[in-house]
Every structure is written in structure tokens, then in C-alpha cells.
Tab-separated table of C-alpha atoms in Angstrom:
chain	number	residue	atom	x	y	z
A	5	UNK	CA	0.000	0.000	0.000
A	6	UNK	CA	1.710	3.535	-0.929
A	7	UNK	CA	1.461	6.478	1.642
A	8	UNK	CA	-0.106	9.466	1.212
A	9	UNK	CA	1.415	12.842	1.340
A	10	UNK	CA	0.345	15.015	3.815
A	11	UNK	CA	0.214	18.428	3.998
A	12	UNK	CA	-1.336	20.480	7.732
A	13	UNK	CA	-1.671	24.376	7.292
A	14	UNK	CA	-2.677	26.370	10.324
A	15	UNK	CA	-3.776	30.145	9.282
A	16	UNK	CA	-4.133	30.926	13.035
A	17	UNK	CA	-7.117	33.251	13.727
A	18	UNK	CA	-8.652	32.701	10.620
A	19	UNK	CA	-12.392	32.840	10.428
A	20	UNK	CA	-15.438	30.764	8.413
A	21	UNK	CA	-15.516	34.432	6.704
A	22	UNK	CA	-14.622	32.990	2.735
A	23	UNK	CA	-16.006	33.282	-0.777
A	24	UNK	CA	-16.473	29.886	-0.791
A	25	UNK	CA	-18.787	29.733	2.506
A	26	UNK	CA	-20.544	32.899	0.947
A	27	UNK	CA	-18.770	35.215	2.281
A	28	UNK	CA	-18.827	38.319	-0.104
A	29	UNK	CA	-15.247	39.723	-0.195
A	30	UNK	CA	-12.717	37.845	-1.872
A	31	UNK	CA	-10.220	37.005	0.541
A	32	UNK	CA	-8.923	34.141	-0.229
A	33	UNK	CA	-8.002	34.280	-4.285
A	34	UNK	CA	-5.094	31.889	-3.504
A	35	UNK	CA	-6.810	29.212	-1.812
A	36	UNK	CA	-10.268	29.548	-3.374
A	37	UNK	CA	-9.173	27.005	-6.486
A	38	UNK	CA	-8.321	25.004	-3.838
A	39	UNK	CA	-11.370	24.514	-1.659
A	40	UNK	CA	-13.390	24.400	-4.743
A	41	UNK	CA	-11.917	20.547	-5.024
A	42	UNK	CA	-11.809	20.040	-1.130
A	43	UNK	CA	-14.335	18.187	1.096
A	44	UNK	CA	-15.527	20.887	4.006
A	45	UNK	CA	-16.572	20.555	7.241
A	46	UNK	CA	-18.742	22.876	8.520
A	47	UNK	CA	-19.364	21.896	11.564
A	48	UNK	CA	-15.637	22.249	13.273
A	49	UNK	CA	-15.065	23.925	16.183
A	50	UNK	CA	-11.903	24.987	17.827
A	51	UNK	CA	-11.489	23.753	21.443
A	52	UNK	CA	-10.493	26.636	22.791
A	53	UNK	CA	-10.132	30.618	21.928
A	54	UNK	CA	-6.247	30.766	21.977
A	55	UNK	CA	-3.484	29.229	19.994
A	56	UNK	CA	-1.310	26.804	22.434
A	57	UNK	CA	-4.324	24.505	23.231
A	58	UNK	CA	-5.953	24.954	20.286
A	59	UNK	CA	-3.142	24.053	17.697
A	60	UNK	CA	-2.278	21.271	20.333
A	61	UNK	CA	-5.569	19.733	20.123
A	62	UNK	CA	-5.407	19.643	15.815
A	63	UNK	CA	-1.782	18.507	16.139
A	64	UNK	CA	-3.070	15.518	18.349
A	65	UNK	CA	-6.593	15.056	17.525
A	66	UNK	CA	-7.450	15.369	21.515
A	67	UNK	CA	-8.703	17.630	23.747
A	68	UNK	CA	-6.397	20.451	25.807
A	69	UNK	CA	-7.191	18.003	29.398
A	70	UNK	CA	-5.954	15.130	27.399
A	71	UNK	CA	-2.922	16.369	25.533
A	72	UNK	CA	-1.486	18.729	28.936
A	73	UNK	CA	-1.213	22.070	26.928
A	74	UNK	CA	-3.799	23.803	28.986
A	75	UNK	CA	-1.582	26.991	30.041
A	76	UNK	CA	2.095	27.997	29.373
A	77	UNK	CA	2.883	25.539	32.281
A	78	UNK	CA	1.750	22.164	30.211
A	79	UNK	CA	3.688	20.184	28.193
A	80	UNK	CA	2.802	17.243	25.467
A	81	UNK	CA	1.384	14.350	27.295
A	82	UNK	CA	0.735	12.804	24.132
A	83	UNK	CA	2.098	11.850	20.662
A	84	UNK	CA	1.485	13.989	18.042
A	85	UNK	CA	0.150	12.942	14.261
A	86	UNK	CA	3.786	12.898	13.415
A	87	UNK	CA	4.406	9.613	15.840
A	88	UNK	CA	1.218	7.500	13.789
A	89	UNK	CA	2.659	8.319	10.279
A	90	UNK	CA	5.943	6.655	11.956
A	91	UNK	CA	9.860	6.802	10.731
A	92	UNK	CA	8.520	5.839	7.152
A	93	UNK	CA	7.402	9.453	6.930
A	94	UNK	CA	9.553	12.412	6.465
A	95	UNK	CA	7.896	15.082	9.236
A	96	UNK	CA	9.109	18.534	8.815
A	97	UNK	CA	7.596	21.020	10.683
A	98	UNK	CA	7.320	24.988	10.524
A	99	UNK	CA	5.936	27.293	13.755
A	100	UNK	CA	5.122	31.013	13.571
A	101	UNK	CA	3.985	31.922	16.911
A	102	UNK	CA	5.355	31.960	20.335
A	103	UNK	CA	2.786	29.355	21.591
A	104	UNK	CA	4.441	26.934	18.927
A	105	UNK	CA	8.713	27.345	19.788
A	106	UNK	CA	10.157	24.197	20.288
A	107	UNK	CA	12.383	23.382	22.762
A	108	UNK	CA	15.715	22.691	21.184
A	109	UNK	CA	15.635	26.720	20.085
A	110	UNK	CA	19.019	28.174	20.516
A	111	UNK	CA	18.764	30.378	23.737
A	112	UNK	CA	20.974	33.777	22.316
A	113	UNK	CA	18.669	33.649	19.179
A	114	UNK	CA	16.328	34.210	21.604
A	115	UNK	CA	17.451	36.698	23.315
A	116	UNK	CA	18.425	38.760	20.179
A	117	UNK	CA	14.538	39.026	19.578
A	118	UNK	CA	14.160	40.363	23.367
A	119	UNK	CA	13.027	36.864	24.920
A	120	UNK	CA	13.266	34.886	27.142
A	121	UNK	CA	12.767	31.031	28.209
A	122	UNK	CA	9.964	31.983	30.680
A	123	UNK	CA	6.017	31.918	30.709
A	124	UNK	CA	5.957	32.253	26.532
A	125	UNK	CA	9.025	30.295	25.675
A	126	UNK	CA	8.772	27.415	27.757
A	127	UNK	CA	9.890	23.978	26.840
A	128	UNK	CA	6.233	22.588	25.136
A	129	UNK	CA	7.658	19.482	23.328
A	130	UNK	CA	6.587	20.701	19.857
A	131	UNK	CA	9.778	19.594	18.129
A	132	UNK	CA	8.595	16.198	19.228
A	133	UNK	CA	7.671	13.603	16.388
A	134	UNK	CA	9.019	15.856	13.971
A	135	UNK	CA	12.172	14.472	12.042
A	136	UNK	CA	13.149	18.291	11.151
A	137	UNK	CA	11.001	21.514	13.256
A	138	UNK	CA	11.690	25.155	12.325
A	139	UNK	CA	10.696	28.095	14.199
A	140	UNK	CA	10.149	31.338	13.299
A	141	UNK	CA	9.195	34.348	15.206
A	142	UNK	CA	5.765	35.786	14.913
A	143	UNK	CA	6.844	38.700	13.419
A	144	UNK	CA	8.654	37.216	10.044
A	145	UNK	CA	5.281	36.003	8.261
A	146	UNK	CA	7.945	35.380	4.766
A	147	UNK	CA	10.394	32.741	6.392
A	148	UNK	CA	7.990	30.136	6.996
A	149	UNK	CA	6.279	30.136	3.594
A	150	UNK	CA	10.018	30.204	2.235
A	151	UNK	CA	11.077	27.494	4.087
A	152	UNK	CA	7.761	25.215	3.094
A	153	UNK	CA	8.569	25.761	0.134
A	154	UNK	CA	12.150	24.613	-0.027
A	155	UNK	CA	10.778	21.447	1.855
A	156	UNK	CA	8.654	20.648	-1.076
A	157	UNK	CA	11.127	21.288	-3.488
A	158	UNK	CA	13.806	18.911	-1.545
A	159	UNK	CA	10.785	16.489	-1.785
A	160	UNK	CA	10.065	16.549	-5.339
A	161	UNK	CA	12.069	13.284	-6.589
A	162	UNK	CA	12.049	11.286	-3.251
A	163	UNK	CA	10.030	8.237	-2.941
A	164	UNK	CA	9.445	8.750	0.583
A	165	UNK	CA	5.862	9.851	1.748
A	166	UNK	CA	6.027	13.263	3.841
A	167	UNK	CA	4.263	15.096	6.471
A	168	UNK	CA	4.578	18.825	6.045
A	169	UNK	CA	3.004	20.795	9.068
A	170	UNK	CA	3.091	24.871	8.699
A	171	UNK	CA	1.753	27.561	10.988
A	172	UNK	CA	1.233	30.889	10.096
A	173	UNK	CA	0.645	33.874	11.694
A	174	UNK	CA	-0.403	36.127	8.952
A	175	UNK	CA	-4.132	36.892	9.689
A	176	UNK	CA	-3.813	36.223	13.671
A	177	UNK	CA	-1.592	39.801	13.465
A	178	UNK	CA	-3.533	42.397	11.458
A	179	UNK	CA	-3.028	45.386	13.663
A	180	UNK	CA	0.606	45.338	12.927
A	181	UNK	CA	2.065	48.022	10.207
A	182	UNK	CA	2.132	45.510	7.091
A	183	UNK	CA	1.233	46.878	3.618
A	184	UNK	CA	-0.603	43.808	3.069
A	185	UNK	CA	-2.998	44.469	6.195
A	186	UNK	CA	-3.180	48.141	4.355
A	187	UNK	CA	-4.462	47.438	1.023
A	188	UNK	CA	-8.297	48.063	2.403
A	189	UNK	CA	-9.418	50.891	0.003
A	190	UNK	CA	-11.736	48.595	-1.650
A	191	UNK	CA	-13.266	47.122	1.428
A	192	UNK	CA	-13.106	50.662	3.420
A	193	UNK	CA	-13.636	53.113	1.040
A	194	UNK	CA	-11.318	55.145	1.909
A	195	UNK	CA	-7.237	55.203	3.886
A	196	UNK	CA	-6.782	54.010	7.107
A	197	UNK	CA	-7.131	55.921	10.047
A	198	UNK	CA	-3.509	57.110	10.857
A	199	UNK	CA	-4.131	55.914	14.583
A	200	UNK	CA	-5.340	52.423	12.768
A	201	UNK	CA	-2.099	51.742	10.650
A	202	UNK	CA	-0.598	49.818	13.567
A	203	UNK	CA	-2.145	49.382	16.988
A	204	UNK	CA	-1.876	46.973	19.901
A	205	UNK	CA	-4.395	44.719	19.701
A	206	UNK	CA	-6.719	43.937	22.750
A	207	UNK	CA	-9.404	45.447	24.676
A	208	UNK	CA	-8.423	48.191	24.687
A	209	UNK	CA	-8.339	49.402	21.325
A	210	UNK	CA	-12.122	49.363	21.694
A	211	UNK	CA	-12.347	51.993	24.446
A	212	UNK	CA	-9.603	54.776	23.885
A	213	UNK	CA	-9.861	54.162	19.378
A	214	UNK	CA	-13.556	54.137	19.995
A	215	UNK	CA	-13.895	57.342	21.821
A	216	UNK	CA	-11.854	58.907	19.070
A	217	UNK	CA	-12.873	57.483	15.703
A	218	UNK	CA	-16.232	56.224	16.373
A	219	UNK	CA	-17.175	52.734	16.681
A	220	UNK	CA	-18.745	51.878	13.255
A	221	UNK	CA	-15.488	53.457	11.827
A	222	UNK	CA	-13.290	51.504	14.134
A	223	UNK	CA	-15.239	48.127	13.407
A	224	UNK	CA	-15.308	48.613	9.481
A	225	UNK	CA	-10.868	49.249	9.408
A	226	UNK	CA	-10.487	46.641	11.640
A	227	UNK	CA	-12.519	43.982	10.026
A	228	UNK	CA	-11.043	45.558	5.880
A	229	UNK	CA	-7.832	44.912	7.810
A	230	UNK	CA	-8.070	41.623	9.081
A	231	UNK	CA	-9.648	40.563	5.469
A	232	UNK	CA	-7.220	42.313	3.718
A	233	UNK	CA	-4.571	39.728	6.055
A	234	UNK	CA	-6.779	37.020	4.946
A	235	UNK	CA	-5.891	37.755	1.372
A	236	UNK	CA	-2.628	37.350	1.994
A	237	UNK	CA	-2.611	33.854	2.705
């Protein structure tokens, strides 16, 4: 029996909002061709609102009480899809997010980007069942895509089956100062707030922002923003 490729793409933070679920903005020209020839599930729900349990639980197929990834004090407390394809399988694996740093990072690289190995960068286990796991911090949203893609190339002529597992963090961060969380005119009707062209996201952008631009401007830049990220993908 010949293995199957297979292929696991997390767009963290990415909502049911898509042409192809009716949505009417076309956010996803990339992928659209692609879901046209896909079998959906409409009915999935994420376990949880964040993106250390949640990624967890589609890495392992169980829920955060089972797989120990409950907080930033849990660890992997069981095998991931990587361990069931087995050594037959080449796993290479790509993170974007500080909820997804293995543990085997080197410590000064860390440090260079202002971290530390404390309540963010603790020692999760996701490098486990991986043959090859590559990190990259949540603020590069090129490397990763770069680096899948110079996976698949290596891949091209082997006979061996693969497991290719990349997380992005392209539409989870759409309040940073990207031109590709910018190009909105067509959604907004208009530019972007100067106060909206980067902001820290959170609570409260929705009480000082609100007070100043109005809440049905604030909600229509942030959601052209966040579907302008989408596009991106």
C-alpha cells in the first residue's frame, strides 16, 4: 500500500468568513481554487479561543485536558500525528507563533529578539515527532512560507511519503504596520485611520480608538484589515 502525502496548514485566527462559505469579499483568491476541489466541514469547532491549546488539540486530535497544553505551564502528554505516520514518513515542521517554539531553540537567538525562556518560551515538546522543526518568530510572516517551500522542493524526486506541518501567523496579526494588512481601500472606502495603521491589539483598542474614531469606523478598518490579512494567505 503507498502512503499518502500530507500536507497540515494552520492560518491561526482565521475565520469561516470565505467566498467559498458565501462570504462576499474575496479574501482568499489563492486558496479559493483550492477549496473548490476540497471536502468541508462545517461543523468544526476549535477547542479553545487561543493558539497553544488549540493548535495542540489539531496537532493531536485530543482535547487540551488530554494532551497537557492547557496553560504555558503544560507540556505534550501525548504523541502527536507525526508519531502515527511513523519513521517511514519524512515530518518537517514549521511554527510562527510563540505558543508553537520548540524546545531545542538556541537560547541567544532568543534573546536577540528580546526573549526569554519563561512563561511564553517554555519547553512545550513541539519539536517532538518531527524528524526536522523550524521556528520562526511571529513577526517574520515570509520565512515560513520560504522554508515550506524549499521542503517541497527537496521532496520533489524522493520516494518517501512526507508530512509537512506549517503555521502561520499572517491573519492572527492584522493590527501590525504591514502593507498587506493596508491594502483596504476597496473594502473601506477610503485610507486608514492614521491611529489604525498599527495598533496593539486587545481590549483596549475598543475603548480609547472608539472614543476617538467612532465605533462603526473603528469596526469597518479593523474587520477591511483583518480581510485584507486574509488575502494574503
Amino acid at each position: 500500500m503507498s502512503h499518502l502525502n500530507v500536507v497540515l496548514v494552520i492560518a491561526d485566527c482565521l475565520r469561516p468568513d470565505l467566498p467559498i462559505l458565501g462570504y462576499d469579499r474575496d479574501t482568499t483568491p489563492l486558496l479559493t481554487p483550492a477549496f473548490q476541489k476540497a471536502r468541508g466541514f462545517s461543523q468544526c469547532r476549535s477547542v479553545c479561543g487561543w493558539t497553544l491549546p488549540a493548535c495542540a488539540s489539531i496537532l493531536t486530535g485530543q482535547p487540551p485536558n488530554v494532551h497537557g497544553l492547557v496553560d504555558h505551564d503544560g507540556r505534550f502528554a501525548v504523541p502527536k500525528l507525526g508519531a502515527f505516520l511513523g519513521a517511514d514518513y519524512v515530518r518537517f515542521g514549521i511554527g510562527n507563533n510563540g505558543n508553537l517554539v520548540p524546545d531545542d531553540i538556541d537560547e541567544d537567538y532568543l534573546r536577540r529578539l528580546g526573549a526569554e525562556r519563561n512563561s511564553m518560551w517554555k519547553r512545550f515538546g513541539w519539536n517532538l515527532d518531527f524528524d526536522t522543526y523550524r521556528w520562526f518568530h511571529r513577526l517574520d510572516h515570509d520565512s515560513p512560507f520560504l522554508e515550506a517551500d524549499r521542503f517541497l522542493e527537496a521532496q520533489a524526486g524522493s520516494a518517501r511519503p512526507f508530512f509537512l506541518f506549517l503555521h502561520t501567523n499572517v491573519v492572527h496579526d492584522y493590527s501590525l504596520d504591514r502593507p498587506y494588512y493596508r491594502t483596504v481601500p476597496d473594502w473601506f472606502g477610503g485610507d486608514v485611520p492614521p491611529e489604525l495603521e498599527s495598533f496593539h491589539d486587545g481590549p483596549g483598542v475598543w475603548v480609547h480608538l472608539r472614543e476617538r474614531l467612532g465605533g462603526e469606523t473603528l469596526r469597518r478598518v479593523i474587520k477591511a484589515r483583518y480581510d485584507s490579512g486574509s488575502r494574503e494567505i
